[in-house]
PDB file of C-alpha atoms in Angstrom:
ATOM      1  CA  MET L   1      -0.710   0.502  -0.192  1.00 92.00           C
ATOM      2  CA  VAL L   2       1.351   3.210  -1.311  1.00 95.00           C
ATOM      3  CA  ILE L   3       1.496   6.227   1.598  1.00 97.00           C
ATOM      4  CA  VAL L   4       1.280  10.175   1.164  1.00 98.00           C
ATOM      5  CA  SER L   5       3.087  12.017   3.420  1.00 97.00           C
ATOM      6  CA  PRO L   6       4.794  15.268   3.930  1.00 98.00           C
ATOM      7  CA  LEU L   7       8.547  15.614   2.514  1.00 98.00           C
ATOM      8  CA  ARG L   8      10.881  14.789   5.474  1.00 96.00           C
ATOM      9  CA  GLN L   9      14.206  15.963   5.888  1.00 95.00           C
ATOM     10  CA  GLU L  10      15.961  12.789   6.332  1.00 96.00           C
ATOM     11  CA  LEU L  11      13.863  11.519   2.325  1.00 96.00           C
ATOM     12  CA  THR L  12      15.793  14.349   1.031  1.00 96.00           C
ATOM     13  CA  GLY L  13      18.655  12.686  -1.012  1.00 96.00           C
ATOM     14  CA  ASP L  14      16.364  10.100  -1.809  1.00 97.00           C
ATOM     15  CA  VAL L  15      14.272  12.592  -3.588  1.00 97.00           C
ATOM     16  CA  GLU L  16      16.962  14.011  -5.535  1.00 97.00           C
ATOM     17  CA  ARG L  17      18.650  10.680  -6.758  1.00 97.00           C
ATOM     18  CA  LEU L  18      14.715  10.196  -7.200  1.00 97.00           C
ATOM     19  CA  MET L  19      14.306  13.293  -9.531  1.00 97.00           C
ATOM     20  CA  ALA L  20      17.385  12.955 -11.240  1.00 97.00           C
ATOM     21  CA  LEU L  21      15.601   9.758 -13.362  1.00 96.00           C
ATOM     22  CA  GLY L  22      14.017  11.494 -14.483  1.00 93.00           C
ATOM     23  CA  GLU L  23      15.865  13.187 -16.722  1.00 92.00           C
ATOM     24  CA  PRO L  24      15.895  15.290 -19.061  1.00 92.00           C
ATOM     25  CA  TYR L  25      12.541  16.598 -18.622  1.00 92.00           C
ATOM     26  CA  VAL L  26      13.085  16.261 -14.637  1.00 92.00           C
ATOM     27  CA  ARG L  27      16.063  18.201 -13.774  1.00 90.00           C
ATOM     28  CA  PRO L  28      17.425  17.081 -10.127  1.00 92.00           C
ATOM     29  CA  ARG L  29      18.206  20.271  -7.506  1.00 95.00           C
ATOM     30  CA  THR L  30      20.514  19.745  -4.847  1.00 93.00           C
ATOM     31  CA  SER L  31      20.716  18.911  -1.871  1.00 92.00           C
ATOM     32  CA  SER L  32      20.050  21.805  -0.374  1.00 95.00           C
ATOM     33  CA  ASP L  33      16.744  22.564  -2.359  1.00 97.00           C
ATOM     34  CA  TYR L  34      14.973  19.779  -0.838  1.00 97.00           C
ATOM     35  CA  TRP L  35      15.983  19.769   2.594  1.00 96.00           C
ATOM     36  CA  LEU L  36      14.313  23.334   2.307  1.00 97.00           C
ATOM     37  CA  TYR L  37      11.262  21.774   0.544  1.00 97.00           C
ATOM     38  CA  ALA L  38      11.150  19.629   3.052  1.00 97.00           C
ATOM     39  CA  ARG L  39      11.457  22.201   5.672  1.00 96.00           C
ATOM     40  CA  LEU L  40       9.790  25.214   4.566  1.00 96.00           C
ATOM     41  CA  PHE L  41       6.803  24.004   2.566  1.00 96.00           C
ATOM     42  CA  SER L  42       5.898  20.191   3.238  1.00 95.00           C
ATOM     43  CA  SER L  43       2.909  20.928   2.944  1.00 93.00           C
ATOM     44  CA  THR L  44       2.595  20.695  -0.818  1.00 96.00           C
ATOM     45  CA  CYS L  45       5.990  18.617  -1.423  1.00 98.00           C
ATOM     46  CA  ALA L  46       5.429  14.826  -0.369  1.00 98.00           C
ATOM     47  CA  VAL L  47       6.480  12.289  -1.052  1.00 98.00           C
ATOM     48  CA  ALA L  48       4.919   8.388  -1.723  1.00 98.00           C
ATOM     49  CA  LEU L  49       6.736   5.265   0.084  1.00 98.00           C
ATOM     50  CA  GLU L  50       5.622   1.602  -0.158  1.00 96.00           C
ATOM     51  CA  GLU L  51       6.932  -0.467   3.027  1.00 95.00           C
ATOM     52  CA  GLY L  52       9.911   2.048   2.985  1.00 92.00           C
ATOM     53  CA  ALA L  53      10.649   2.204  -0.560  1.00 96.00           C
ATOM     54  CA  LEU L  54       9.761   5.658  -2.546  1.00 98.00           C
ATOM     55  CA  ALA L  55       7.896   5.881  -4.782  1.00 98.00           C
ATOM     56  CA  GLY L  56       7.634   9.567  -6.058  1.00 98.00           C
ATOM     57  CA  ALA L  57       7.586  12.791  -4.977  1.00 98.00           C
ATOM     58  CA  VAL L  58       5.920  15.851  -5.878  1.00 98.00           C
ATOM     59  CA  ILE L  59       7.922  19.241  -5.270  1.00 98.00           C
ATOM     60  CA  ALA L  60       4.957  22.360  -5.351  1.00 98.00           C
ATOM     61  CA  PHE L  61       4.416  25.696  -4.283  1.00 97.00           C
ATOM     62  CA  ARG L  62       2.282  28.423  -3.850  1.00 97.00           C
ATOM     63  CA  SER L  63       2.119  31.087  -5.936  1.00 96.00           C
ATOM     64  CA  GLN L  64       3.343  34.230  -4.177  1.00 95.00           C
ATOM     65  CA  ASP L  65       1.928  36.935  -6.480  1.00 96.00           C
ATOM     66  CA  ASP L  66      -1.205  34.383  -7.591  1.00 96.00           C
ATOM     67  CA  PRO L  67      -2.197  32.632  -3.887  1.00 96.00           C
ATOM     68  CA  ALA L  68      -5.527  31.260  -5.412  1.00 96.00           C
ATOM     69  CA  ASP L  69      -2.703  29.108  -7.037  1.00 97.00           C
ATOM     70  CA  VAL L  70      -0.099  26.485  -6.742  1.00 98.00           C
ATOM     71  CA  TYR L  71       2.535  25.915  -8.851  1.00 98.00           C
ATOM     72  CA  VAL L  72       3.798  22.013  -9.533  1.00 98.00           C
ATOM     73  CA  GLN L  73       7.621  22.522 -10.282  1.00 97.00           C
ATOM     74  CA  ASP L  74       8.294  19.209 -10.484  1.00 97.00           C
ATOM     75  CA  VAL L  75       6.082  15.560 -10.580  1.00 97.00           C
ATOM     76  CA  MET L  76       8.408  11.893 -10.135  1.00 97.00           C
ATOM     77  CA  THR L  77       7.323   8.280  -9.736  1.00 97.00           C
ATOM     78  CA  HIS L  78      10.362   6.245  -9.290  1.00 98.00           C
ATOM     79  CA  PRO L  79      10.365   3.481 -12.547  1.00 96.00           C
ATOM     80  CA  ASP L  80       9.154   0.517 -10.351  1.00 96.00           C
ATOM     81  CA  PHE L  81       6.425   1.930  -9.468  1.00 97.00           C
ATOM     82  CA  ARG L  82       4.882   3.778 -12.731  1.00 95.00           C
ATOM     83  CA  ARG L  83       1.028   2.795 -13.748  1.00 93.00           C
ATOM     84  CA  ARG L  84       0.172   2.244 -10.563  1.00 95.00           C
ATOM     85  CA  GLY L  85      -1.235   5.763  -9.297  1.00 96.00           C
ATOM     86  CA  VAL L  86       1.496   7.178  -7.329  1.00 98.00           C
ATOM     87  CA  ALA L  87       1.133  10.639  -9.534  1.00 97.00           C
ATOM     88  CA  ARG L  88      -2.639  11.030  -8.855  1.00 97.00           C
ATOM     89  CA  LEU L  89      -1.504  10.029  -5.046  1.00 98.00           C
ATOM     90  CA  LEU L  90       0.321  12.534  -5.445  1.00 98.00           C
ATOM     91  CA  LEU L  91      -1.083  14.896  -7.497  1.00 97.00           C
ATOM     92  CA  ASP L  92      -4.178  14.148  -4.820  1.00 97.00           C
ATOM     93  CA  SER L  93      -2.238  15.125  -1.792  1.00 97.00           C
ATOM     94  CA  VAL L  94      -1.736  18.954  -3.292  1.00 98.00           C
ATOM     95  CA  ARG L  95      -4.599  19.406  -4.557  1.00 97.00           C
ATOM     96  CA  ALA L  96      -6.114  18.255  -1.549  1.00 96.00           C
ATOM     97  CA  ARG L  97      -4.023  21.088   0.282  1.00 96.00           C
ATOM     98  CA  ALA L  98      -4.200  23.660  -2.164  1.00 97.00           C
ATOM     99  CA  ALA L  99      -8.594  23.587  -1.819  1.00 96.00           C
ATOM    100  CA  GLU L 100      -7.929  23.849   2.447  1.00 95.00           C
ATOM    101  CA  TRP L 101      -6.223  27.613   1.151  1.00 95.00           C
ATOM    102  CA  GLY L 102      -9.245  27.928  -1.329  1.00 95.00           C
ATOM    103  CA  CYS L 103      -6.902  27.958  -4.017  1.00 97.00           C
ATOM    104  CA  ARG L 104      -8.719  28.105  -7.845  1.00 97.00           C
ATOM    105  CA  ARG L 105      -5.978  26.137  -9.526  1.00 96.00           C
ATOM    106  CA  LEU L 106      -2.459  23.027 -10.014  1.00 98.00           C
ATOM    107  CA  TYR L 107      -0.506  24.049 -12.737  1.00 98.00           C
ATOM    108  CA  LEU L 108       2.491  23.010 -13.860  1.00 98.00           C
ATOM    109  CA  THR L 109       4.870  22.224 -17.302  1.00 97.00           C
ATOM    110  CA  SER L 110       6.243  20.303 -19.713  1.00 96.00           C
ATOM    111  CA  GLU L 111       8.298  21.035 -22.524  1.00 95.00           C
ATOM    112  CA  PRO L 112       6.427  21.051 -25.033  1.00 95.00           C
ATOM    113  CA  GLU L 113       8.068  17.698 -27.169  1.00 94.00           C
ATOM    114  CA  ASN L 114       7.578  15.579 -24.498  1.00 95.00           C
ATOM    115  CA  ARG L 115       4.365  12.944 -25.277  1.00 93.00           C
ATOM    116  CA  ALA L 116       4.592  10.652 -21.864  1.00 92.00           C
ATOM    117  CA  ALA L 117       4.079  13.962 -20.137  1.00 94.00           C
ATOM    118  CA  HIS L 118       1.370  14.838 -21.663  1.00 96.00           C
ATOM    119  CA  ARG L 119      -0.540  11.998 -22.319  1.00 95.00           C
ATOM    120  CA  THR L 120       0.126  12.288 -18.118  1.00 95.00           C
ATOM    121  CA  TRP L 121      -1.369  15.553 -17.129  1.00 97.00           C
ATOM    122  CA  LEU L 122      -4.453  14.880 -19.442  1.00 97.00           C
ATOM    123  CA  THR L 123      -5.410  11.999 -17.976  1.00 96.00           C
ATOM    124  CA  LEU L 124      -5.172  13.096 -14.889  1.00 96.00           C
ATOM    125  CA  GLY L 125      -7.338  15.564 -15.764  1.00 96.00           C
ATOM    126  CA  PHE L 126      -5.552  18.625 -16.803  1.00 98.00           C
ATOM    127  CA  ARG L 127      -5.986  20.362 -19.764  1.00 98.00           C
ATOM    128  CA  ASN L 128      -3.500  21.948 -21.354  1.00 98.00           C
ATOM    129  CA  VAL L 129      -3.614  25.330 -21.413  1.00 98.00           C
ATOM    130  CA  PRO L 130      -3.942  27.624 -25.227  1.00 98.00           C
ATOM    131  CA  GLY L 131      -0.942  29.323 -25.934  1.00 97.00           C
ATOM    132  CA  GLU L 132       0.752  31.217 -28.590  1.00 96.00           C
ATOM    133  CA  ARG L 133       1.717  28.577 -31.670  1.00 96.00           C
ATOM    134  CA  GLU L 134       1.043  24.017 -31.439  1.00 96.00           C
ATOM    135  CA  VAL L 135       3.605  21.886 -32.263  1.00 93.00           C
ATOM    136  CA  ASP L 136       2.158  17.862 -32.667  1.00 92.00           C
ATOM    137  CA  GLY L 137      -1.161  18.610 -31.174  1.00 94.00           C
ATOM    138  CA  VAL L 138       0.383  20.073 -27.506  1.00 97.00           C
ATOM    139  CA  GLN L 139      -0.145  24.231 -26.557  1.00 98.00           C
ATOM    140  CA  VAL L 140       2.790  26.618 -26.488  1.00 98.00           C
ATOM    141  CA  THR L 141       3.251  28.868 -24.778  1.00 98.00           C
ATOM    142  CA  ALA L 142       7.096  31.362 -25.762  1.00 97.00           C
ATOM    143  CA  ASP L 143       9.379  31.932 -23.474  1.00 97.00           C
ATOM    144  CA  PHE L 144       6.929  30.751 -20.241  1.00 96.00           C
ATOM    145  CA  LYS L 145      10.585  29.546 -17.925  1.00 95.00           C
ATOM    146  CA  GLY L 146      12.352  32.387 -19.802  1.00 96.00           C
ATOM    147  CA  PRO L 147      13.879  33.963 -23.141  1.00 97.00           C
ATOM    148  CA  GLY L 148      13.746  30.650 -25.330  1.00 94.00           C
ATOM    149  CA  LYS L 149      12.020  28.000 -22.604  1.00 95.00           C
ATOM    150  CA  ASP L 150       8.464  28.344 -24.146  1.00 97.00           C
ATOM    151  CA  ARG L 151       7.002  24.914 -22.330  1.00 98.00           C
ATOM    152  CA  ALA L 152       3.893  23.520 -22.783  1.00 98.00           C
ATOM    153  CA  VAL L 153       1.249  24.466 -20.011  1.00 98.00           C
ATOM    154  CA  TYR L 154      -1.148  22.572 -18.067  1.00 98.00           C
ATOM    155  CA  GLU L 155      -4.063  23.659 -15.548  1.00 98.00           C
ATOM    156  CA  LEU L 156      -6.355  21.737 -13.192  1.00 97.00           C
ATOM    157  CA  LEU L 157      -9.238  23.341 -11.530  1.00 96.00           C
ATOM    158  CA  VAL L 158      -8.765  22.201  -7.771  1.00 94.00           C
ATOM    159  CA  ASN L 159     -12.847  22.171  -7.033  1.00 76.00           C
ATOM    160  CA  ARG L 160     -12.953  18.834  -9.676  1.00 53.00           C
ATOM    161  CA  ARG L 161     -11.946  15.241  -8.987  1.00 46.00           C
ATOM    162  CA  CYS L 162      -9.018  13.920 -10.325  1.00 39.00           C
TER     163      CYS L 162
END
């Protein structure tokens, strides 16, 4: 049985190694970053554990500029636990916290060419937000993460079930 709980500092090394498995699309942050996420943002940074093994992790933050939004920075499921609902459980935990805060949506981004992510986000109930152009059926927003860093943007309304 998979159990979702807030990120704890003793798991930050495991989360860093897990995130490295997602390259080139998920890039691990530093040990210090994960330590701070566990200390300051554990209500939206969660881990999924099964019998002590790290099955997945989500890193998300409430927007300071628009507190009705929660931005999901990274979602990663360990390859041994894929297709078992781990990502859904992790995102459900973030959505539940967002609902408690009265937030209106979760949103995240991915590279337009990351077709596996596109399918996953749609399957989990996210909507690909209209952008300036379409690439292979994916709406793309120019410069979303900085100059030349075009991204597909996805949103999930908090009051909707995944």
